[in-house]
Amino acid sequence: MQCFEKKINELATKTNHLLENQVLKPTIEEDDLKCLRSKNEKLRYQVNILKDSIKRLEQDSIDEIQMASPIKNDDKMLCINQELNCIFKKAIHKAFPMILNLTLSFQKSDFADFQCNNALQMTKLIPEKKKPIEIAQSIINCIEENELIENVATSGPGFININLKTDFIENEILNIILNGIQLNMVDENEDCGPVLVDYSSPNIAKEMHVGHLRSTIIGDCIARLLEFVGHKIVRINHIGDWGTQFGMLLAHLSESYPDFRDKPPSIENLQSFYKESKKRFDEEDDFKKLALETTVKLQSKDPDMIEAWKLICDISRKEFKEIYQILNIHENLIERGESFYQDRMIDVVKDLTDRNLLKEEEGRKIFYPNDRTIPPLTIVKSDGGFTYDTSDMAAIRQRTIEEKASRIIYTTDAGQSIHFKTLFDCAKIAGYYDPEKTRLDHLTFGVVLGEDKKRFKTRSGDTVKLKDLINEGLDRSMQKLLAKERDKVLTPEELKIAQKAIAIGCIKYSDLSHDRDTDYVFSFDRMLDDRGNTAVYLLYSLTRIRSIIRNCDLDCSTFNIALELKQNSSFKLNHPKELKLAKFILNFPDIIRQIVDDLYIHTLCRFMFDLSVVFNEFYDQCYVIEKIDSEKKINFNRIILCEATAKIMEISFQILGIETVEKM
């Protein structure tokens, strides 16, 4: 806006100069003046629009600050960072009205519960010269009385130290027991569309392998997380079930195994048949011609071809479902293969062609993004066939227009980053995606490595089948349980439940506990270690907490205990380790809020591990049960802390898609 005002002043000066300069011819002077006045008026109009827009934005910010409630009025857990944000924004606006839309940050501190360092950066935003320590004190002076903060003080060059009220902490812990763990982070008044999570994506006629593991586990976890905080979720399995490869396979089966419809092959045999058909397609011209003709029949929806194709899909689908069930993948995963988008691909090609968005190059139809540093999409091949680019473009169109998705998350390996960057850019050009209405995320991840730090393979160099990996995990977890003689303590049924919980839990947790952007080494020895940040350690920690509560032989539920403590106002946390554990538990909502935005699940895993460590510190120094003259004295305040810790761990495992056990 300053640039516009400067331009106006320059034009005004030039206009006055022309008016004073009598040497110019009247006709030229009149034309120049008209032109300059016209430009000046346009610029003034633009400046006024900008000023109005800025005023509206400022008013919106002020309204948001004034309307923000620092304390909740329902039974959901509180995001403490968010509430501190509201309290401090109001105080800053009161102390320094000219500062709007300042991003605040609150860190943990050795000297207080939280620390705010924003006063240091505010020195550049305030017209009068003030030291950071003076700015910090001005903010403190404007903080309104609230239910959250006990005391606030300055320290260092301009830090603000914040301590929470103990009765607030105590009340929040009781609410976990009385109301459960609820975190609705979705505005119920907003008409938001669903969040669509695209993950797993195996191929028909091929066995699932270790390469599918990360997409399946991470995608399922993200969907669970977003559903937990209140989003409506659509889980999509974009399988490879269409195209020339099916023409090859059907042609090969019809020729070499004509009775395959009556005697369906297993998935293992189907994969062998697929390899045979690919070899013939590459080497035999007659077979290649037959395969392409079969593909045309399939895409034309020839009844016989469709029936045979469905049979092959059913064989593969059965295996997928078995693996999903073992891995505890959510049952609402909707299969939408490339076949689902066949008619929509035709519509997309017509739409893009009609609007002259495609370029003809060597017989292909190409869609160029705005960013010419990345390759274009091939929408139609030179032989007239469609590509993965075509189906992905049709999928975005269907998901934004038909599904009205508010957010779409694609879960694939980092190798597809450029493809999705191009796809999102082209979808925006085509009008299939509006950033104001829909958020698109490509959730990338690294590859799974063997202990030799190379891509995880079998000894013969083949890709590791997911089914074989799971079976090995089950064998190893049973060996670990037997080595610890758990078969002498657990019933056969309990032993089997523990075996599966440990095997699947360690496979999933090992993946999820790593930063998804990095490659990670797959090691059963490390996964099954009961020390450190592993599923085994955390599952043992949870069963230990549950065992502590069981050993109290309570006459009533922890809910009733919490209710009585609340009614009598007798729930008190006095020991430093009690308060440390309670405060750590209350970090949970802020951890979840962070992951909802950045989709880095390992943050939750780290929180769970740290929570277990803090709990062990508490339990080592704070007796839950004291034996006095052969009698047990139960500390009910500490029982409530144990129950709150267990509930947080259980909901965290639920988000990760890991099943827990009572005994192991």
XYZ file of C-alpha atoms in Angstrom:
664
model
C 0.000 0.000 0.000
C 2.898 2.368 0.729
C 4.062 1.748 -2.841
C 0.663 2.836 -4.191
C 0.605 5.997 -2.042
C 4.112 6.885 -3.217
C 2.969 6.494 -6.833
C -0.035 8.751 -6.192
C 2.202 11.464 -4.756
C 4.551 11.210 -7.749
C 1.641 11.558 -10.170
C 0.200 14.483 -8.200
C 3.583 16.273 -8.349
C 3.799 15.631 -12.084
C 0.262 16.954 -12.579
C 1.037 20.158 -10.691
C 4.233 20.576 -12.706
C 2.266 20.343 -15.954
C -0.270 22.856 -14.727
C 2.500 25.336 -13.893
C 4.477 24.722 -17.102
C 3.013 27.001 -19.786
C 5.511 26.078 -22.535
C 3.627 22.872 -23.421
C 1.047 23.052 -26.146
C -2.544 23.221 -24.796
C -3.579 19.979 -26.574
C -0.629 18.008 -25.199
C -1.116 19.506 -21.731
C -4.772 18.595 -21.723
C -4.136 14.988 -22.889
C -1.337 14.465 -20.335
C -3.438 15.889 -17.540
C -6.379 13.661 -18.399
C -4.135 10.598 -18.484
C -2.406 11.439 -15.200
C -5.656 12.268 -13.433
C -7.166 9.005 -14.642
C -4.165 7.010 -13.364
C -4.267 8.917 -10.098
C -7.951 8.153 -9.543
C -7.416 4.451 -10.275
C -4.543 4.307 -7.786
C -6.573 6.133 -5.138
C -9.393 3.648 -5.696
C -6.983 0.707 -5.285
C -5.488 2.243 -2.130
C -8.945 2.702 -0.619
C -9.816 -0.926 -1.372
C -6.581 -2.043 0.310
C -7.253 0.191 3.321
C -10.776 -1.234 3.659
C -9.422 -4.781 3.397
C -6.781 -4.096 6.049
C -9.416 -2.562 8.333
C -11.624 -5.615 7.910
C -8.705 -7.957 8.639
C -7.759 -5.923 11.694
C -11.358 -5.936 12.920
C -11.601 -9.693 12.324
C -8.418 -10.163 14.353
C -9.757 -7.957 17.151
C -13.095 -9.797 17.136
C -11.284 -13.126 17.230
C -9.152 -11.976 20.168
C -12.137 -10.603 22.088
C -14.399 -13.588 21.409
C -11.776 -16.208 22.234
C -12.664 -17.925 25.471
C -9.607 -18.804 27.537
C -11.367 -21.647 29.339
C -13.623 -24.324 27.935
C -17.232 -24.771 28.996
C -17.629 -28.464 28.238
C -16.177 -31.768 29.396
C -13.481 -32.105 26.746
C -9.783 -32.032 27.559
C -8.172 -28.645 27.276
C -5.394 -27.718 24.837
C -3.302 -25.689 27.266
C -1.156 -24.078 24.553
C -4.289 -22.937 22.755
C -5.762 -21.467 25.944
C -2.529 -19.671 26.809
C -2.577 -18.309 23.271
C -6.038 -16.803 23.846
C -5.075 -15.301 27.218
C -1.847 -13.758 25.934
C -3.343 -12.433 22.679
C -5.911 -10.502 24.705
C -3.205 -9.147 26.992
C -0.945 -8.129 24.089
C -3.827 -6.407 22.276
C -4.689 -4.516 25.451
C -1.069 -3.471 26.064
C -0.137 -2.844 22.416
C -3.281 -2.399 20.228
C -1.191 -1.898 17.094
C 0.077 -5.503 17.197
C -2.232 -8.001 15.519
C -1.818 -11.560 14.214
C 1.334 -12.210 16.217
C 2.216 -15.904 16.289
C 2.797 -16.831 19.912
C 4.856 -19.746 21.168
C 4.968 -21.359 24.589
C 7.819 -23.688 25.490
C 8.480 -25.923 28.455
C 10.952 -24.440 30.912
C 13.145 -25.636 33.778
C 11.966 -22.624 35.772
C 8.206 -22.744 35.149
C 5.456 -24.803 33.550
C 5.643 -22.703 30.357
C 7.714 -19.854 28.991
C 6.773 -17.219 26.392
C 9.615 -15.435 24.562
C 7.611 -13.237 22.175
C 8.522 -9.990 23.951
C 11.994 -10.271 22.408
C 10.654 -10.050 18.841
C 8.039 -7.404 19.676
C 10.686 -4.691 20.075
C 10.674 -4.305 16.273
C 6.883 -4.012 16.120
C 6.380 -1.241 18.681
C 6.899 2.402 17.558
C 8.326 3.629 20.889
C 11.617 2.171 22.013
C 11.129 -0.354 24.778
C 13.314 -3.064 26.199
C 12.020 -6.642 25.930
C 11.786 -6.851 29.726
C 9.536 -3.760 29.751
C 7.343 -5.216 27.004
C 7.092 -8.478 28.931
C 6.015 -6.643 32.097
C 3.417 -4.625 30.146
C 1.930 -7.883 28.831
C 1.869 -9.388 32.335
C 0.092 -6.302 33.684
C -2.700 -6.817 31.137
C -3.340 -10.530 31.736
C -6.884 -10.979 33.001
C -7.780 -13.208 35.931
C -8.427 -16.740 34.683
C -8.821 -20.335 35.848
C -5.597 -21.511 34.236
C -2.661 -19.393 35.410
C -1.407 -19.283 39.004
C 1.374 -16.748 38.510
C 3.382 -15.018 35.791
C 6.804 -13.383 36.099
C 9.562 -11.984 33.916
C 13.023 -13.501 33.724
C 16.202 -13.021 31.720
C 16.190 -10.431 28.933
C 12.408 -10.583 28.459
C 11.082 -14.093 29.022
C 7.683 -14.611 30.624
C 7.467 -17.589 32.985
C 4.026 -19.108 33.505
C 2.870 -21.500 36.223
C -0.478 -23.292 36.162
C -2.950 -23.451 39.028
C -2.779 -26.730 40.920
C -6.562 -26.906 41.321
C -6.912 -26.552 37.533
C -4.512 -29.489 37.032
C -6.372 -31.584 39.613
C -9.743 -30.857 38.027
C -8.475 -31.805 34.548
C -7.143 -35.147 35.815
C -10.480 -35.960 37.478
C -12.318 -35.075 34.264
C -10.276 -37.677 32.364
C -11.757 -40.344 34.659
C -15.275 -38.900 34.792
C -15.726 -37.850 31.156
C -13.239 -39.941 29.235
C -10.715 -38.502 26.803
C -12.568 -36.278 24.364
C -10.875 -33.899 21.960
C -13.237 -32.329 19.473
C -11.026 -30.078 17.350
C -13.638 -29.582 14.639
C -15.911 -26.540 14.764
C -19.404 -28.019 14.964
C -20.857 -24.828 13.457
C -18.763 -25.129 10.287
C -20.107 -27.177 7.394
C -16.866 -29.058 6.741
C -16.675 -31.831 4.197
C -15.057 -35.156 5.067
C -11.331 -35.795 5.278
C -10.335 -38.408 2.708
C -7.280 -40.567 3.461
C -5.831 -42.559 0.546
C -3.556 -45.401 1.679
C -2.316 -48.985 1.222
C -3.038 -49.293 -2.544
C -1.901 -52.862 -3.355
C -2.188 -54.319 -6.857
C -4.629 -56.990 -7.946
C -3.007 -60.346 -8.851
C 0.037 -59.549 -6.729
C 0.790 -60.451 -3.126
C 1.188 -57.600 -0.656
C 4.834 -57.048 0.233
C 6.848 -55.045 2.738
C 6.587 -52.001 0.451
C 2.871 -51.800 1.283
C 3.514 -51.897 5.026
C 4.267 -48.223 5.667
C 1.438 -46.790 3.572
C -1.062 -49.165 5.179
C 0.048 -48.593 8.779
C 0.646 -44.832 8.544
C -2.536 -44.144 6.564
C -4.678 -46.166 8.968
C -3.152 -44.329 11.928
C -3.731 -40.876 10.422
C -7.366 -41.769 9.675
C -7.868 -42.965 13.273
C -6.290 -39.785 14.646
C -8.439 -37.415 12.579
C -11.570 -39.415 13.375
C -10.709 -39.235 17.080
C -10.653 -35.419 17.035
C -14.048 -35.193 15.339
C -13.545 -35.338 11.566
C -15.737 -37.413 9.303
C -13.308 -39.793 7.591
C -13.458 -41.538 4.223
C -10.798 -44.247 3.965
C -9.840 -45.054 0.362
C -7.838 -47.996 -0.980
C -6.825 -46.934 -4.509
C -5.884 -50.386 -5.812
C -4.331 -51.196 -9.180
C -7.082 -53.218 -10.862
C -7.278 -51.920 -14.447
C -5.242 -51.490 -17.587
C -3.124 -53.445 -20.053
C -1.704 -55.784 -17.385
C -5.172 -57.283 -16.931
C -5.554 -57.797 -20.651
C -2.227 -59.681 -20.527
C -3.254 -61.794 -17.533
C -6.725 -62.650 -18.836
C -5.375 -63.546 -22.288
C -2.704 -65.795 -20.735
C -5.148 -67.537 -18.386
C -7.695 -68.070 -21.172
C -5.027 -69.712 -23.364
C -2.933 -71.646 -20.864
C -5.413 -72.352 -18.055
C -8.861 -72.351 -19.701
C -10.521 -73.879 -16.604
C -9.338 -71.086 -14.275
C -12.935 -69.881 -13.852
C -14.007 -73.242 -12.406
C -10.758 -73.842 -10.504
C -9.636 -70.405 -9.303
C -5.879 -70.156 -8.665
C -4.398 -69.089 -5.335
C -2.865 -65.631 -5.028
C 0.625 -67.203 -5.198
C -0.223 -68.973 -8.474
C -1.916 -65.846 -9.769
C 1.290 -63.882 -9.247
C 3.248 -66.558 -11.144
C 0.700 -66.398 -13.972
C 1.108 -62.626 -14.053
C 4.904 -62.963 -14.452
C 4.407 -65.527 -17.232
C 1.964 -63.232 -19.052
C 4.375 -60.283 -18.795
C 7.188 -62.389 -20.273
C 4.986 -63.473 -23.172
C 3.788 -59.889 -23.745
C 7.392 -58.694 -24.052
C 8.565 -61.579 -26.266
C 5.610 -62.798 -28.385
C 4.079 -60.391 -30.906
C 0.972 -62.543 -31.436
C 0.318 -62.722 -27.722
C 0.891 -58.974 -27.356
C -1.775 -58.373 -30.010
C -4.158 -60.757 -28.222
C -3.492 -59.070 -24.866
C -4.253 -55.619 -26.279
C -7.466 -56.936 -27.879
C -8.441 -58.457 -24.529
C -7.740 -55.115 -22.822
C -10.088 -53.373 -25.264
C -12.780 -55.976 -24.516
C -12.319 -55.443 -20.789
C -12.485 -51.664 -21.059
C -15.555 -52.048 -23.307
C -17.086 -54.063 -20.439
C -17.447 -57.323 -22.358
C -19.518 -59.573 -19.984
C -17.149 -62.582 -20.186
C -14.081 -60.439 -19.600
C -15.732 -58.588 -16.695
C -16.702 -61.908 -15.082
C -13.130 -63.242 -15.359
C -11.702 -59.934 -14.136
C -13.992 -59.964 -11.078
C -12.839 -63.484 -10.241
C -9.196 -62.376 -10.209
C -10.068 -59.324 -8.109
C -11.934 -61.502 -5.580
C -8.915 -63.807 -5.148
C -6.675 -60.819 -4.409
C -9.259 -59.080 -2.248
C -9.518 -62.121 0.009
C -5.778 -61.976 0.739
C -5.843 -58.211 1.315
C -8.649 -58.560 3.852
C -6.839 -61.321 5.749
C -3.732 -59.167 6.102
C -5.740 -56.067 7.051
C -7.537 -58.076 9.730
C -4.281 -59.405 11.218
C -2.759 -55.901 11.189
C -5.913 -54.469 12.809
C -6.515 -52.078 9.899
C -9.855 -50.296 10.168
C -12.627 -52.273 8.486
C -14.128 -49.201 6.788
C -11.371 -49.055 4.165
C -13.283 -48.523 0.916
C -11.848 -50.132 -2.201
C -11.827 -47.787 -5.180
C -9.564 -49.124 -7.854
C -8.630 -47.531 -11.139
C -11.656 -49.302 -12.652
C -13.881 -47.046 -10.519
C -12.523 -44.020 -12.397
C -12.746 -45.476 -15.940
C -15.778 -43.436 -17.040
C -14.580 -40.433 -15.059
C -11.227 -40.559 -16.897
C -13.087 -40.238 -20.199
C -14.927 -37.202 -18.808
C -11.693 -35.628 -17.570
C -9.956 -36.019 -20.942
C -12.933 -34.441 -22.714
C -13.128 -31.590 -20.212
C -9.411 -30.766 -20.368
C -9.369 -31.070 -24.171
C -12.426 -28.837 -24.612
C -10.778 -26.162 -22.484
C -7.484 -26.371 -24.411
C -5.510 -27.318 -21.302
C -3.704 -30.216 -22.991
C -0.756 -29.989 -25.395
C -0.161 -32.484 -28.223
C 3.373 -33.909 -28.163
C 4.418 -36.929 -30.248
C 0.852 -38.207 -30.245
C 0.456 -37.811 -26.482
C -1.808 -35.367 -24.656
C 0.251 -33.544 -22.036
C -0.825 -31.309 -19.143
C 1.872 -28.821 -18.124
C 1.924 -27.387 -14.585
C 2.668 -23.725 -13.871
C 5.975 -24.802 -12.381
C 8.016 -25.778 -15.460
C 10.838 -27.188 -13.308
C 8.758 -30.336 -12.765
C 7.627 -32.770 -15.473
C 4.103 -32.595 -16.943
C 1.333 -35.168 -16.636
C 0.668 -37.562 -19.501
C -3.123 -37.636 -19.686
C -3.425 -39.707 -22.889
C -0.702 -41.981 -24.318
C 0.189 -42.038 -28.012
C -1.847 -45.259 -28.430
C -4.911 -43.539 -26.941
C -4.666 -45.294 -23.577
C -4.924 -43.683 -20.171
C -2.222 -43.520 -17.487
C -1.884 -43.310 -13.723
C -1.851 -39.531 -14.228
C -5.296 -39.739 -15.828
C -6.796 -41.798 -13.008
C -5.209 -39.569 -10.347
C -6.640 -36.466 -12.020
C -10.071 -38.120 -12.237
C -9.768 -39.123 -8.574
C -9.055 -35.558 -7.404
C -12.011 -34.299 -9.416
C -14.327 -36.952 -7.958
C -13.104 -36.371 -4.411
C -13.428 -32.589 -4.418
C -16.602 -32.249 -6.498
C -18.585 -35.395 -5.655
C -17.252 -36.167 -2.158
C -16.797 -32.462 -1.305
C -13.700 -33.377 0.712
C -12.281 -30.623 2.917
C -8.904 -32.351 3.053
C -7.314 -35.154 1.022
C -4.265 -37.012 2.334
C -2.239 -39.247 0.013
C 0.030 -41.728 1.812
C 2.848 -42.905 -0.468
C 6.626 -43.190 -0.491
C 8.745 -40.086 -1.024
C 9.636 -41.267 -4.540
C 6.253 -40.008 -5.732
C 6.734 -36.462 -4.396
C 7.288 -34.855 -7.804
C 4.279 -36.660 -9.278
C 1.980 -35.319 -6.565
C 3.440 -31.834 -6.789
C 2.632 -31.841 -10.510
C -0.794 -33.394 -9.908
C -1.806 -30.775 -7.335
C -0.573 -27.937 -9.569
C -2.456 -29.224 -12.622
C -5.613 -29.941 -10.601
C -5.560 -26.325 -9.443
C -5.168 -25.059 -13.030
C -8.062 -27.278 -14.128
C -10.270 -25.925 -11.345
C -10.671 -29.364 -9.770
C -9.002 -28.154 -6.605
C -9.468 -24.853 -4.771
C -6.931 -24.280 -1.948
C -9.511 -22.103 -0.178
C -11.915 -25.050 0.067
C -9.726 -28.155 0.134
C -6.361 -28.924 1.673
C -4.222 -31.460 -0.202
C -1.426 -33.276 1.636
C 1.074 -35.716 0.225
C 2.202 -37.640 3.295
C 5.572 -39.063 2.300
C 7.695 -41.730 3.925
C 11.087 -43.374 3.474
C 11.800 -47.004 2.632
C 12.150 -50.054 4.880
C 15.768 -51.253 5.084
C 17.291 -54.547 6.094
C 20.002 -54.750 8.735
C 22.553 -54.344 5.930
C 21.089 -50.811 5.415
C 19.861 -51.783 1.938
C 16.263 -52.205 0.781
C 14.632 -54.966 2.806
C 14.865 -58.204 0.772
C 14.850 -61.944 1.334
C 18.186 -63.792 1.267
C 17.525 -64.707 -2.347
C 17.045 -61.031 -3.185
C 13.254 -61.141 -3.570
C 10.853 -58.618 -2.077
C 9.688 -59.703 1.390
C 6.057 -60.817 1.371
C 3.976 -59.127 4.040
C 2.361 -62.420 5.028
C 5.786 -64.007 5.655
C 6.876 -60.990 7.688
C 3.793 -61.234 9.913
C 4.246 -64.982 10.439
C 7.866 -64.485 11.473
C 6.756 -61.805 13.921
C 4.216 -64.190 15.463
C 6.862 -66.925 15.809
C 9.372 -64.588 17.426
C 6.881 -63.073 19.865
C 5.888 -66.554 21.060
C 9.570 -67.438 21.525
C 9.994 -64.324 23.676
C 6.950 -65.145 25.811
C 8.121 -68.735 26.332
C 11.651 -67.568 27.179
C 10.121 -65.457 29.956
C 8.027 -68.476 31.032
C 4.792 -66.579 30.512
C 3.145 -69.870 29.536
C 3.300 -70.807 33.234
C 1.398 -67.662 34.230
C -1.029 -67.091 31.368
C -3.808 -69.360 30.148
C -3.402 -70.729 26.587
C -5.942 -68.172 25.361
C -4.196 -65.286 27.167
C -0.860 -66.466 25.748
C -2.229 -66.431 22.192
C -3.706 -62.943 22.671
C -0.387 -61.681 24.064
C 1.500 -63.297 21.153
C -0.521 -61.400 18.559
C -0.493 -58.119 20.508
C 3.307 -58.194 20.785
C 3.963 -59.350 17.199
C 1.652 -56.923 15.417
C 2.257 -54.174 17.947
C 6.026 -54.311 17.502
C 5.790 -54.319 13.678
C 3.460 -51.304 13.655
C 5.110 -49.360 16.460
C 8.593 -49.783 15.006
C 7.341 -48.105 11.841
C 5.253 -45.381 13.474
C 7.880 -44.431 16.081
C 10.327 -43.350 13.365
C 10.164 -39.982 11.635
C 8.223 -41.007 8.520
C 10.484 -38.945 6.237
C 13.453 -41.164 7.051
C 14.297 -44.713 6.023
C 14.327 -47.163 8.915
C 15.997 -50.498 9.590
C 13.616 -53.412 10.136
C 14.967 -55.522 13.010
C 12.866 -57.997 14.976
C 15.557 -58.157 17.683
C 15.281 -54.424 18.250
C 11.473 -54.398 17.978
C 11.045 -57.145 20.567
C 13.406 -55.543 23.078
C 11.545 -54.754 26.304
C 13.809 -51.777 26.983
C 13.659 -48.382 25.320
C 11.077 -46.885 23.007
C 9.464 -50.115 21.781
C 5.933 -51.493 21.685
C 6.938 -54.295 24.058
C 8.159 -51.818 26.696
C 5.010 -49.697 26.399
C 2.638 -52.670 26.439
C 4.417 -53.990 29.549
C 4.150 -50.517 31.130
C 0.409 -50.410 30.517
C -0.204 -53.924 31.866
C 1.869 -52.986 34.925
C -0.326 -49.936 35.615
C -3.470 -52.027 35.213
C -1.961 -54.618 37.546
C -1.283 -51.935 40.192
C -4.946 -50.898 40.093
C -6.163 -54.525 40.206
C -3.952 -55.289 43.202
C -5.730 -52.595 45.203
C -8.847 -54.829 45.333
C -11.072 -51.766 45.120
C -14.654 -52.042 46.360
C -15.843 -49.700 43.610
C -14.737 -48.439 40.195
C -12.175 -45.702 39.679
C -15.043 -43.653 38.219
C -16.908 -43.759 41.543
C -13.716 -42.930 43.422
C -13.118 -39.908 41.171
C -16.736 -38.807 41.563
C -16.513 -38.927 45.349
C -13.183 -37.087 45.367
C -14.663 -34.367 43.148
C -17.818 -33.999 45.251
C -15.749 -33.733 48.434
C -13.070 -31.530 46.813
C -10.562 -33.940 48.314
C -8.450 -34.781 45.249
C -5.103 -33.177 46.002
C -1.687 -33.507 44.371
C 1.063 -32.549 46.803
C 4.148 -34.590 45.946
C 6.373 -33.068 43.192
C 6.294 -36.370 41.256
C 2.480 -36.414 41.402
C 2.336 -32.943 39.905
C 4.986 -33.763 37.310
C 2.986 -36.780 36.104
C -0.316 -34.873 36.082
C 1.171 -31.987 34.087
C 2.732 -34.397 31.610
C -0.619 -36.134 31.066
C -2.197 -32.759 30.259
C 0.242 -32.304 27.335
C -1.739 -34.921 25.396
C -4.254 -32.573 23.659
C -1.495 -30.255 22.421
C 0.485 -33.226 21.084
C -2.589 -34.407 19.176
C -3.313 -30.917 17.812
C 0.246 -30.678 16.492
C 0.008 -34.057 14.725
C -3.365 -33.191 13.167
C -1.553 -30.383 11.368
C 1.851 -31.867 10.506
C 0.927 -35.614 10.362
C 4.119 -36.768 12.117
C 2.920 -39.719 14.197
C 6.302 -40.420 15.799
C 5.589 -37.413 18.056
C 2.799 -39.400 19.729
C 5.075 -42.436 20.129
C 7.724 -40.278 21.797
C 5.074 -38.820 24.118
C 3.934 -42.327 25.116
C 7.484 -43.407 25.908
C 8.212 -40.243 27.910
C 4.903 -40.671 29.764
C 5.953 -44.194 30.767
C 9.277 -42.865 32.058
C 7.564 -40.107 34.075
C 5.076 -42.629 35.466
C 7.915 -44.917 36.599
C 9.559 -41.965 38.385
C 6.253 -41.269 40.127
C 5.679 -44.903 41.095
C 9.210 -45.300 42.468
C 8.722 -42.417 44.902
C 4.982 -42.385 45.566
C 3.419 -45.466 47.159
C -0.017 -46.301 45.823
C -0.473 -49.053 48.417
C 1.203 -48.909 51.816
C 1.280 -51.938 54.102
C 0.929 -50.997 57.767
C 0.811 -53.885 60.243
C -0.332 -56.348 57.563
C -3.073 -53.950 56.458
C -3.212 -52.189 53.106
C -3.626 -48.436 53.014
C -4.631 -47.216 49.556
C -3.810 -43.706 48.370
C -6.866 -42.936 46.234
C -5.369 -39.760 44.783
C -2.562 -41.838 43.318
C -4.974 -44.503 42.083
C -6.647 -41.740 40.053
C -3.266 -40.746 38.593
C -2.623 -44.379 37.640
C -6.031 -44.616 35.967
C -5.537 -41.338 34.066
C -2.129 -42.525 32.813
C -3.595 -45.855 31.686
C -6.447 -44.134 29.843
C -4.061 -41.824 27.979
C -1.877 -44.779 26.983
C -4.884 -46.844 25.885
C -6.310 -44.086 23.680
C -2.823 -43.533 22.210
C -2.528 -47.238 21.354
C -6.012 -47.045 19.841
C -4.929 -44.154 17.593
C -1.853 -46.152 16.541
C -4.084 -49.130 15.742
C -2.280 -51.336 18.277
C -4.321 -53.729 20.403
C -3.605 -53.826 24.138
C -3.887 -56.715 26.602
C -4.719 -56.999 30.290
C -1.954 -59.542 30.917
C 1.267 -60.442 29.125
